[in-house]
Amino acid sequence: MTDDNKQPEPVDVHVGMAIRRRRRSIGMSQDALAEEMGVTPQQVQKYETAGSRISASRLFRAAQALKAPVSYFFAEIDAHEFEVFSLEIEANVSAFLKSSDGQELAIIFPQIEDTSVRKQFLGLARAMANASQAGKLAES
């Protein structure tokens, strides 16, 4: 996951679950894994929940600490699952760009030169989408 409010990529979720599964299977605490990896226990928790993406070097350290090959964390990945996810994104983008609001936003957004303003804009959009989703859940 590249941003705190963005949905994690399926592969990041899979790797995080594999880290947790392996850690628990050998009876290691998050604190012990964090110490071995040189990160905080909170960071290990973020890796396990895909709240943060784990870099290749950190994944290598995790594999060493958990006494597992790096390939362990990618075992049983369903390529079809990721293909479906990509097609859903493509369909959403296509529908968005067909709308007049989507077309206008696609023209205006790149004109925002200040990256911090762009990030604030995206944060606002995410917050509004999350509030909208929460409202729909509360109604049902």
PDB file of C-alpha atoms in Angstrom:
ATOM      1  CA  MET A   1       0.000   0.000   0.000  1.00  0.00           C
ATOM      2  CA  THR A   2       1.469   3.300  -1.028  1.00  0.00           C
ATOM      3  CA  ASP A   3      -0.757   5.596   0.957  1.00  0.00           C
ATOM      4  CA  ASP A   4      -2.505   5.340   4.332  1.00  0.00           C
ATOM      5  CA  ASN A   5      -6.042   5.614   2.892  1.00  0.00           C
ATOM      6  CA  LYS A   6      -5.529   3.669  -0.336  1.00  0.00           C
ATOM      7  CA  GLN A   7      -6.691   0.088  -0.672  1.00  0.00           C
ATOM      8  CA  PRO A   8      -3.742  -2.306  -0.472  1.00  0.00           C
ATOM      9  CA  GLU A   9      -2.739  -4.294  -3.526  1.00  0.00           C
ATOM     10  CA  PRO A  10      -3.815  -7.954  -3.327  1.00  0.00           C
ATOM     11  CA  VAL A  11      -0.205  -9.158  -3.479  1.00  0.00           C
ATOM     12  CA  ASP A  12       0.660  -6.970  -0.461  1.00  0.00           C
ATOM     13  CA  VAL A  13      -2.262  -8.482   1.463  1.00  0.00           C
ATOM     14  CA  HIS A  14      -1.115 -11.984   0.496  1.00  0.00           C
ATOM     15  CA  VAL A  15       2.510 -11.359   1.550  1.00  0.00           C
ATOM     16  CA  GLY A  16       1.411  -9.764   4.831  1.00  0.00           C
ATOM     17  CA  MET A  17      -0.815 -12.723   5.653  1.00  0.00           C
ATOM     18  CA  ALA A  18       2.036 -15.103   4.835  1.00  0.00           C
ATOM     19  CA  ILE A  19       4.369 -13.211   7.184  1.00  0.00           C
ATOM     20  CA  ARG A  20       1.808 -13.411   9.999  1.00  0.00           C
ATOM     21  CA  ARG A  21       1.059 -17.080   9.320  1.00  0.00           C
ATOM     22  CA  ARG A  22       4.763 -18.017   9.367  1.00  0.00           C
ATOM     23  CA  ARG A  23       5.508 -15.892  12.444  1.00  0.00           C
ATOM     24  CA  ARG A  24       2.680 -17.508  14.375  1.00  0.00           C
ATOM     25  CA  SER A  25       3.531 -21.018  13.199  1.00  0.00           C
ATOM     26  CA  ILE A  26       7.010 -20.758  14.715  1.00  0.00           C
ATOM     27  CA  GLY A  27       5.719 -19.039  17.866  1.00  0.00           C
ATOM     28  CA  MET A  28       7.448 -15.704  17.268  1.00  0.00           C
ATOM     29  CA  SER A  29       5.981 -12.465  18.604  1.00  0.00           C
ATOM     30  CA  GLN A  30       5.682  -9.289  16.561  1.00  0.00           C
ATOM     31  CA  ASP A  31       8.180  -7.717  18.966  1.00  0.00           C
ATOM     32  CA  ALA A  32      10.770 -10.434  18.305  1.00  0.00           C
ATOM     33  CA  LEU A  33      10.284 -10.231  14.534  1.00  0.00           C
ATOM     34  CA  ALA A  34      10.535  -6.443  14.666  1.00  0.00           C
ATOM     35  CA  GLU A  35      13.820  -6.654  16.559  1.00  0.00           C
ATOM     36  CA  GLU A  36      15.243  -9.149  14.040  1.00  0.00           C
ATOM     37  CA  MET A  37      14.160  -6.937  11.129  1.00  0.00           C
ATOM     38  CA  GLY A  38      15.305  -3.664  12.676  1.00  0.00           C
ATOM     39  CA  VAL A  39      11.834  -2.082  12.660  1.00  0.00           C
ATOM     40  CA  THR A  40       9.183  -1.303  15.261  1.00  0.00           C
ATOM     41  CA  PRO A  41       6.491  -3.801  16.256  1.00  0.00           C
ATOM     42  CA  GLN A  42       3.964  -1.337  14.822  1.00  0.00           C
ATOM     43  CA  GLN A  43       5.716  -1.564  11.458  1.00  0.00           C
ATOM     44  CA  VAL A  44       5.539  -5.367  11.550  1.00  0.00           C
ATOM     45  CA  GLN A  45       1.817  -5.039  12.230  1.00  0.00           C
ATOM     46  CA  LYS A  46       1.488  -2.720   9.216  1.00  0.00           C
ATOM     47  CA  TYR A  47       3.338  -5.216   7.032  1.00  0.00           C
ATOM     48  CA  GLU A  48       1.103  -8.053   8.216  1.00  0.00           C
ATOM     49  CA  THR A  49      -2.096  -6.105   7.546  1.00  0.00           C
ATOM     50  CA  ALA A  50      -0.789  -4.571   4.287  1.00  0.00           C
ATOM     51  CA  GLY A  51      -1.051  -1.141   5.871  1.00  0.00           C
ATOM     52  CA  SER A  52       2.478  -0.604   4.540  1.00  0.00           C
ATOM     53  CA  ARG A  53       4.240  -2.281   1.665  1.00  0.00           C
ATOM     54  CA  ILE A  54       7.297  -4.256   2.627  1.00  0.00           C
ATOM     55  CA  SER A  55      10.432  -3.536   0.618  1.00  0.00           C
ATOM     56  CA  ALA A  56      12.505  -6.299  -0.907  1.00  0.00           C
ATOM     57  CA  SER A  57      15.309  -5.810   1.619  1.00  0.00           C
ATOM     58  CA  ARG A  58      12.898  -5.926   4.571  1.00  0.00           C
ATOM     59  CA  LEU A  59      11.177  -8.993   3.139  1.00  0.00           C
ATOM     60  CA  PHE A  60      14.590 -10.640   2.863  1.00  0.00           C
ATOM     61  CA  ARG A  61      15.259  -9.836   6.551  1.00  0.00           C
ATOM     62  CA  ALA A  62      11.827 -11.176   7.494  1.00  0.00           C
ATOM     63  CA  ALA A  63      12.527 -14.390   5.580  1.00  0.00           C
ATOM     64  CA  GLN A  64      15.825 -14.817   7.432  1.00  0.00           C
ATOM     65  CA  ALA A  65      14.206 -14.127  10.810  1.00  0.00           C
ATOM     66  CA  LEU A  66      11.326 -16.480  10.060  1.00  0.00           C
ATOM     67  CA  LYS A  67      13.671 -19.148   8.642  1.00  0.00           C
ATOM     68  CA  ALA A  68      11.768 -19.348   5.363  1.00  0.00           C
ATOM     69  CA  PRO A  69      12.757 -18.794   1.746  1.00  0.00           C
ATOM     70  CA  VAL A  70      11.528 -15.520   0.227  1.00  0.00           C
ATOM     71  CA  SER A  71       9.469 -17.597  -2.210  1.00  0.00           C
ATOM     72  CA  TYR A  72       7.382 -18.806   0.777  1.00  0.00           C
ATOM     73  CA  PHE A  73       5.681 -15.417   0.925  1.00  0.00           C
ATOM     74  CA  PHE A  74       4.541 -15.684  -2.687  1.00  0.00           C
ATOM     75  CA  ALA A  75       3.382 -19.297  -2.629  1.00  0.00           C
ATOM     76  CA  GLU A  76      -0.152 -20.014  -3.805  1.00  0.00           C
ATOM     77  CA  ILE A  77      -0.719 -16.583  -5.337  1.00  0.00           C
ATOM     78  CA  ASP A  78      -3.653 -16.881  -7.696  1.00  0.00           C
ATOM     79  CA  ALA A  79      -2.739 -15.019 -10.892  1.00  0.00           C
ATOM     80  CA  HIS A  80      -6.412 -15.019 -11.881  1.00  0.00           C
ATOM     81  CA  GLU A  81      -7.286 -13.034  -8.733  1.00  0.00           C
ATOM     82  CA  PHE A  82      -4.871 -10.287  -9.757  1.00  0.00           C
ATOM     83  CA  GLU A  83      -6.121 -10.313 -13.345  1.00  0.00           C
ATOM     84  CA  VAL A  84      -9.716  -9.830 -12.151  1.00  0.00           C
ATOM     85  CA  PHE A  85      -8.579  -7.006  -9.859  1.00  0.00           C
ATOM     86  CA  SER A  86      -6.846  -5.265 -12.801  1.00  0.00           C
ATOM     87  CA  LEU A  87      -9.922  -5.635 -14.998  1.00  0.00           C
ATOM     88  CA  GLU A  88     -12.099  -4.080 -12.277  1.00  0.00           C
ATOM     89  CA  ILE A  89      -9.777  -1.084 -12.083  1.00  0.00           C
ATOM     90  CA  GLU A  90      -9.772  -0.733 -15.859  1.00  0.00           C
ATOM     91  CA  ALA A  91     -13.595  -0.833 -15.956  1.00  0.00           C
ATOM     92  CA  ASN A  92     -13.861   1.771 -13.190  1.00  0.00           C
ATOM     93  CA  VAL A  93     -11.410   4.110 -14.905  1.00  0.00           C
ATOM     94  CA  SER A  94     -13.196   3.704 -18.233  1.00  0.00           C
ATOM     95  CA  ALA A  95     -16.603   4.479 -16.715  1.00  0.00           C
ATOM     96  CA  PHE A  96     -15.168   7.457 -14.843  1.00  0.00           C
ATOM     97  CA  LEU A  97     -13.562   8.931 -17.963  1.00  0.00           C
ATOM     98  CA  LYS A  98     -16.832   8.575 -19.877  1.00  0.00           C
ATOM     99  CA  SER A  99     -18.580  10.867 -17.377  1.00  0.00           C
ATOM    100  CA  SER A 100     -18.405  14.640 -17.791  1.00  0.00           C
ATOM    101  CA  ASP A 101     -17.062  15.019 -14.203  1.00  0.00           C
ATOM    102  CA  GLY A 102     -14.375  12.441 -14.903  1.00  0.00           C
ATOM    103  CA  GLN A 103     -13.315  14.158 -18.093  1.00  0.00           C
ATOM    104  CA  GLU A 104     -13.145  17.543 -16.371  1.00  0.00           C
ATOM    105  CA  LEU A 105     -11.157  16.115 -13.451  1.00  0.00           C
ATOM    106  CA  ALA A 106      -8.760  14.355 -15.852  1.00  0.00           C
ATOM    107  CA  ILE A 107      -8.053  17.747 -17.446  1.00  0.00           C
ATOM    108  CA  ILE A 108      -7.843  19.809 -14.254  1.00  0.00           C
ATOM    109  CA  PHE A 109      -5.934  17.496 -11.890  1.00  0.00           C
ATOM    110  CA  PRO A 110      -2.664  17.409 -13.870  1.00  0.00           C
ATOM    111  CA  GLN A 111      -2.709  21.223 -13.843  1.00  0.00           C
ATOM    112  CA  ILE A 112      -2.195  21.210 -10.071  1.00  0.00           C
ATOM    113  CA  GLU A 113       1.578  21.591  -9.964  1.00  0.00           C
ATOM    114  CA  ASP A 114       2.089  21.565  -6.192  1.00  0.00           C
ATOM    115  CA  THR A 115       2.439  17.891  -5.179  1.00  0.00           C
ATOM    116  CA  SER A 116       1.364  18.593  -1.601  1.00  0.00           C
ATOM    117  CA  VAL A 117      -1.870  20.172  -2.871  1.00  0.00           C
ATOM    118  CA  ARG A 118      -2.447  17.155  -5.128  1.00  0.00           C
ATOM    119  CA  LYS A 119      -1.968  14.832  -2.148  1.00  0.00           C
ATOM    120  CA  GLN A 120      -4.389  16.917  -0.069  1.00  0.00           C
ATOM    121  CA  PHE A 121      -6.920  16.753  -2.883  1.00  0.00           C
ATOM    122  CA  LEU A 122      -6.583  12.969  -3.081  1.00  0.00           C
ATOM    123  CA  GLY A 123      -6.869  12.711   0.700  1.00  0.00           C
ATOM    124  CA  LEU A 124     -10.103  14.705   0.606  1.00  0.00           C
ATOM    125  CA  ALA A 125     -11.479  12.527  -2.196  1.00  0.00           C
ATOM    126  CA  ARG A 126     -10.596   9.358  -0.238  1.00  0.00           C
ATOM    127  CA  ALA A 127     -12.176  10.702   2.943  1.00  0.00           C
ATOM    128  CA  MET A 128     -15.349  11.586   1.060  1.00  0.00           C
ATOM    129  CA  ALA A 129     -15.468   8.140  -0.588  1.00  0.00           C
ATOM    130  CA  ASN A 130     -14.923   6.418   2.771  1.00  0.00           C
ATOM    131  CA  ALA A 131     -17.667   8.532   4.381  1.00  0.00           C
ATOM    132  CA  SER A 132     -19.986   7.672   1.506  1.00  0.00           C
ATOM    133  CA  GLN A 133     -19.249   3.946   1.899  1.00  0.00           C
ATOM    134  CA  ALA A 134     -19.751   4.148   5.673  1.00  0.00           C
ATOM    135  CA  GLY A 135     -23.095   5.853   5.117  1.00  0.00           C
ATOM    136  CA  LYS A 136     -24.219   3.111   2.716  1.00  0.00           C
ATOM    137  CA  LEU A 137     -23.230   0.433   5.238  1.00  0.00           C
ATOM    138  CA  ALA A 138     -25.134   2.204   8.021  1.00  0.00           C
ATOM    139  CA  GLU A 139     -28.264   2.350   5.854  1.00  0.00           C
ATOM    140  CA  SER A 140     -28.299  -1.395   5.200  1.00  0.00           C
TER     141      SER A 140
END
